[in-house]
XYZ file of C-alpha atoms in Angstrom:
318
model
C 7.279 -20.021 -186.720
C 10.023 -20.959 -184.308
C 7.671 -20.537 -181.351
C 5.151 -22.858 -182.953
C 7.858 -25.453 -183.709
C 9.142 -25.380 -180.156
C 5.583 -25.811 -178.801
C 4.975 -28.764 -181.091
C 8.182 -30.488 -179.976
C 7.368 -29.881 -176.346
C 3.882 -31.279 -176.825
C 5.184 -34.427 -178.548
C 7.742 -34.884 -175.771
C 5.082 -34.664 -173.082
C 2.844 -37.104 -174.984
C 5.598 -39.641 -175.364
C 6.566 -39.246 -171.708
C 2.969 -39.892 -170.610
C 2.714 -42.958 -172.800
C 5.964 -44.270 -171.323
C 4.758 -43.713 -167.784
C 1.446 -45.448 -168.525
C 3.265 -48.391 -170.105
C 5.564 -48.650 -167.087
C 2.645 -48.640 -164.653
C 0.824 -51.254 -166.732
C 3.974 -53.341 -166.841
C 4.539 -53.270 -163.126
C 0.862 -53.778 -162.284
C 0.299 -56.561 -164.802
C 0.121 -60.250 -163.679
C 2.931 -62.124 -165.339
C 2.440 -65.358 -163.353
C 1.810 -68.548 -165.324
C -1.605 -69.903 -164.432
C -3.253 -73.320 -164.802
C -7.025 -73.442 -165.101
C -9.167 -75.933 -163.160
C -12.902 -76.314 -162.558
C -14.660 -76.687 -159.226
C -17.981 -78.567 -159.417
C -20.585 -77.591 -156.796
C -23.752 -79.656 -156.290
C -25.141 -77.088 -153.862
C -24.934 -73.338 -153.723
C -21.876 -71.042 -153.658
C -23.081 -68.181 -151.434
C -20.776 -65.160 -151.158
C -18.489 -66.270 -154.006
C -17.667 -63.592 -156.612
C -15.376 -63.207 -159.575
C -11.773 -62.474 -158.686
C -12.356 -64.124 -155.275
C -9.099 -65.605 -154.001
C -8.227 -69.292 -154.312
C -6.151 -70.690 -151.432
C -4.287 -73.990 -151.233
C -4.068 -75.064 -147.597
C -4.353 -71.424 -146.555
C -1.851 -70.034 -149.105
C -3.298 -67.826 -151.851
C -2.402 -69.381 -155.221
C -5.000 -67.962 -157.656
C -8.408 -66.428 -158.197
C -11.907 -67.219 -159.484
C -12.309 -66.582 -163.224
C -15.898 -67.631 -163.886
C -19.076 -68.803 -162.175
C -21.969 -70.418 -164.044
C -24.327 -73.360 -164.334
C -23.254 -76.548 -166.063
C -24.932 -76.754 -169.504
C -24.951 -80.571 -169.297
C -26.504 -80.628 -165.786
C -28.134 -77.383 -164.617
C -28.197 -78.692 -161.036
C -24.414 -78.269 -160.928
C -22.471 -75.019 -160.715
C -19.096 -74.785 -162.453
C -16.554 -72.433 -160.899
C -13.525 -71.748 -163.094
C -10.318 -71.011 -161.189
C -6.835 -69.960 -162.308
C -4.079 -71.376 -160.103
C -0.340 -70.750 -160.062
C 1.411 -73.442 -162.098
C 3.946 -73.956 -159.289
C 1.201 -74.765 -156.746
C 1.217 -78.497 -155.754
C -2.331 -79.313 -156.843
C -2.805 -83.121 -156.914
C -5.442 -85.467 -158.231
C -6.707 -86.026 -154.639
C -7.418 -82.320 -154.076
C -10.953 -81.192 -153.167
C -12.471 -77.739 -152.658
C -14.449 -76.034 -149.892
C -15.856 -72.559 -149.450
C -14.359 -70.390 -146.717
C -15.462 -67.039 -145.297
C -13.323 -63.910 -145.594
C -13.702 -62.424 -142.118
C -17.085 -60.879 -141.315
C -17.739 -59.492 -144.808
C -19.865 -62.444 -145.893
C -17.678 -62.960 -148.954
C -16.313 -66.415 -149.696
C -13.142 -67.803 -151.165
C -12.283 -71.195 -152.660
C -10.113 -73.312 -150.402
C -8.248 -76.285 -151.862
C -7.389 -79.144 -149.490
C -5.311 -82.292 -149.941
C -7.395 -85.465 -149.744
C -4.441 -87.823 -149.094
C -1.673 -85.928 -147.335
C 0.457 -89.077 -146.772
C 0.239 -90.462 -150.293
C 2.517 -89.781 -153.252
C 1.859 -86.394 -154.859
C 0.466 -86.755 -158.372
C -0.111 -83.379 -159.998
C -3.513 -82.741 -161.518
C -3.676 -82.086 -165.245
C -4.859 -78.751 -166.577
C -8.650 -78.552 -166.790
C -9.173 -81.166 -164.055
C -12.394 -80.992 -162.036
C -12.513 -80.882 -158.228
C -15.590 -81.583 -156.128
C -16.832 -78.860 -153.777
C -17.440 -80.511 -150.412
C -19.733 -79.002 -147.782
C -18.114 -77.492 -144.712
C -19.005 -78.310 -141.115
C -21.359 -75.333 -140.983
C -23.058 -76.506 -144.152
C -23.588 -79.971 -142.691
C -24.978 -78.457 -139.501
C -27.331 -76.270 -141.528
C -28.554 -79.287 -143.496
C -29.127 -81.336 -140.351
C -30.685 -78.408 -138.484
C -34.336 -79.421 -139.012
C -33.609 -82.963 -137.821
C -31.793 -81.651 -134.756
C -34.670 -79.325 -133.918
C -37.165 -82.168 -134.257
C -34.999 -84.355 -132.029
C -34.727 -81.637 -129.394
C -38.483 -81.175 -129.470
C -39.081 -84.891 -128.989
C -36.536 -84.993 -126.152
C -38.232 -82.078 -124.447
C -41.585 -83.835 -124.747
C -40.193 -86.984 -123.170
C -38.572 -84.981 -120.387
C -41.883 -83.314 -119.634
C -43.533 -86.733 -119.470
C -40.732 -88.070 -117.289
C -40.888 -85.148 -114.872
C -44.604 -85.402 -114.174
C -45.958 -84.934 -110.665
C -46.074 -88.670 -109.894
C -42.579 -89.275 -111.247
C -41.164 -86.338 -109.310
C -42.747 -87.671 -106.112
C -41.342 -91.135 -106.777
C -37.922 -89.633 -107.526
C -37.997 -87.714 -104.246
C -38.908 -90.878 -102.367
C -36.077 -92.777 -104.056
C -33.584 -90.064 -103.134
C -34.763 -90.170 -99.525
C -34.312 -93.960 -99.445
C -30.844 -93.593 -100.924
C -29.959 -91.076 -98.240
C -31.232 -93.431 -95.529
C -29.253 -96.310 -97.061
C -26.126 -94.148 -97.078
C -26.639 -93.304 -93.393
C -27.146 -96.983 -92.512
C -24.010 -97.855 -94.442
C -22.048 -95.249 -92.496
C -23.296 -96.701 -89.209
C -22.396 -100.217 -90.333
C -18.898 -99.128 -91.308
C -18.468 -97.391 -87.962
C -19.514 -100.569 -86.119
C -17.155 -102.685 -88.218
C -14.124 -100.503 -87.534
C -13.267 -102.151 -84.145
C -13.439 -105.585 -85.747
C -11.316 -104.361 -88.619
C -8.675 -103.079 -86.180
C -8.592 -106.502 -84.465
C -8.340 -108.343 -87.748
C -4.498 -108.066 -88.097
C -4.062 -109.652 -84.629
C -6.448 -112.456 -85.520
C -4.562 -113.067 -88.738
C -1.283 -113.257 -86.795
C -2.832 -115.768 -84.334
C -4.197 -117.828 -87.218
C -0.754 -117.821 -88.815
C 0.870 -118.988 -85.575
C -1.795 -121.687 -85.149
C -1.172 -122.876 -88.683
C 2.558 -123.117 -88.004
C 1.935 -125.106 -84.804
C -0.464 -127.405 -86.659
C 2.163 -127.939 -89.337
C 4.744 -128.855 -86.694
C 2.266 -131.254 -85.047
C 1.565 -132.882 -88.396
C 5.294 -133.292 -88.922
C 5.657 -134.998 -85.538
C 2.632 -137.206 -86.256
C 4.166 -138.237 -89.545
C 7.417 -139.093 -87.751
C 5.508 -141.124 -85.116
C 3.584 -142.873 -87.854
C 6.856 -143.796 -89.534
C 8.217 -145.107 -86.206
C 4.975 -147.064 -85.626
C 5.259 -148.566 -89.068
C 8.830 -149.698 -88.316
C 7.660 -151.108 -84.941
C 4.831 -152.981 -86.613
C 7.264 -154.470 -89.126
C 9.578 -155.477 -86.260
C 6.659 -157.107 -84.377
C 5.648 -158.976 -87.512
C 9.197 -160.286 -87.871
C 9.286 -161.342 -84.195
C 5.858 -162.998 -84.521
C 7.184 -164.948 -87.504
C 10.181 -166.023 -85.417
C 7.824 -167.115 -82.607
C 5.799 -169.138 -85.098
C 8.985 -170.876 -86.208
C 9.949 -171.468 -82.550
C 6.546 -172.975 -81.800
C 6.825 -175.201 -84.861
C 10.254 -176.330 -83.661
C 8.831 -177.046 -80.212
C 6.051 -179.154 -81.718
C 8.586 -181.027 -83.772
C 10.781 -181.659 -80.712
C 7.794 -182.870 -78.741
C 6.807 -185.203 -81.577
C 10.364 -186.491 -81.769
C 10.441 -187.148 -78.018
C 7.174 -189.060 -78.189
C 8.454 -191.118 -81.064
C 11.560 -191.895 -79.052
C 9.428 -192.955 -76.082
C 7.367 -195.268 -78.279
C 10.442 -196.639 -79.950
C 12.209 -197.311 -76.693
C 9.203 -198.388 -74.635
C 10.074 -202.011 -74.999
C 13.838 -201.534 -74.539
C 13.859 -199.056 -71.727
C 16.804 -199.480 -69.472
C 17.702 -197.695 -66.275
C 20.237 -195.610 -68.298
C 17.862 -194.453 -71.027
C 14.956 -193.483 -68.733
C 16.629 -190.329 -67.320
C 17.547 -189.235 -70.861
C 13.994 -189.707 -72.030
C 12.661 -187.854 -69.019
C 15.036 -184.906 -69.712
C 14.066 -184.815 -73.383
C 10.383 -184.875 -72.458
C 10.811 -182.105 -69.861
C 12.794 -179.977 -72.345
C 10.110 -180.347 -74.991
C 7.405 -179.372 -72.509
C 9.455 -176.313 -71.428
C 9.898 -175.270 -75.061
C 6.205 -175.728 -75.665
C 5.292 -173.592 -72.626
C 7.740 -170.880 -73.742
C 6.291 -170.911 -77.208
C 2.723 -170.689 -75.813
C 3.736 -167.791 -73.541
C 5.395 -165.930 -76.379
C 2.406 -166.586 -78.613
C 0.097 -165.077 -75.986
C 2.388 -162.110 -75.163
C 4.767 -161.406 -78.088
C 5.401 -157.904 -76.737
C 7.298 -159.482 -73.851
C 10.312 -159.803 -76.181
C 10.457 -155.975 -76.294
C 8.889 -154.751 -73.038
C 9.558 -157.825 -70.847
C 7.159 -160.323 -69.362
C 4.359 -158.805 -67.344
C 3.536 -159.753 -63.768
C 1.576 -162.997 -63.379
C -1.889 -162.685 -61.862
C -2.049 -163.825 -58.179
C -3.162 -167.410 -57.612
C -5.238 -168.959 -54.797
C -3.871 -168.073 -51.398
C -1.774 -165.200 -52.768
C -2.250 -161.551 -51.985
C -4.705 -159.885 -54.348
C -6.442 -163.114 -55.415
C -9.689 -162.084 -53.663
C -9.755 -158.705 -55.519
C -9.094 -160.578 -58.778
C -12.054 -162.930 -58.146
C -14.294 -159.918 -57.417
C -13.341 -158.336 -60.713
């Protein structure tokens, strides 16, 4: 009996020890993280996505896929249930995309922030995020259009590169080559002129400076001429006054002669003769100055030779 009792105790001990080890393994392997459930809405397909596929927020794994199924309200939509760590900063502007896990062909759900610069507003539990197509998806959708465009471009290139067009293109290239050669020759012929151009510019600059100096001198001469003309006008006015005075003196002398014609005495006749001679001298001086006013400045010119004088015959011939 004692052997049976000892065997029973040993068996119970081993059973309890196994249960404890199993509970410990389950405890350590169990997921104790608090999760928040969201739903990803896909209008297209979700190829390569399976249950328990990872969910990553900006490349950091924060959860897993719990369920995949069609939307009962709209069978054209696929609802993907995800469980995300409650501490993950999932905002109301978050959207989802499918990513590839290496070369296995399996996909994962990637969450991206729609407004990275805005204020973070956490999404409520059960919120829905739209599944946006990736760049590869957009390329796949636009593939038929791209192929059609390439085909049309190839057709137009074939039409453009026909025999006639190729011949015309070759002719145009030959003309361009000839034009380039002519341009090179023209530039070579212009190089000597270009080397002389700095000297010509220096000469033109010197000529301009000399012209400016000449203009300055001409302006000074013009100013002097203007002053001389004003002086001549003033002297001409003085000559006019002198001539008027001479006329007045002559008139006065004539009046004196008329007044004294009946009372002329031997004493008054010389006086009258002197007055008359003086008036005639003043009149001749006034006439001479009126004819040659420049004589006041430059002096009186030489009188032309009269009859019997040297040079009179040459003057008559002229």
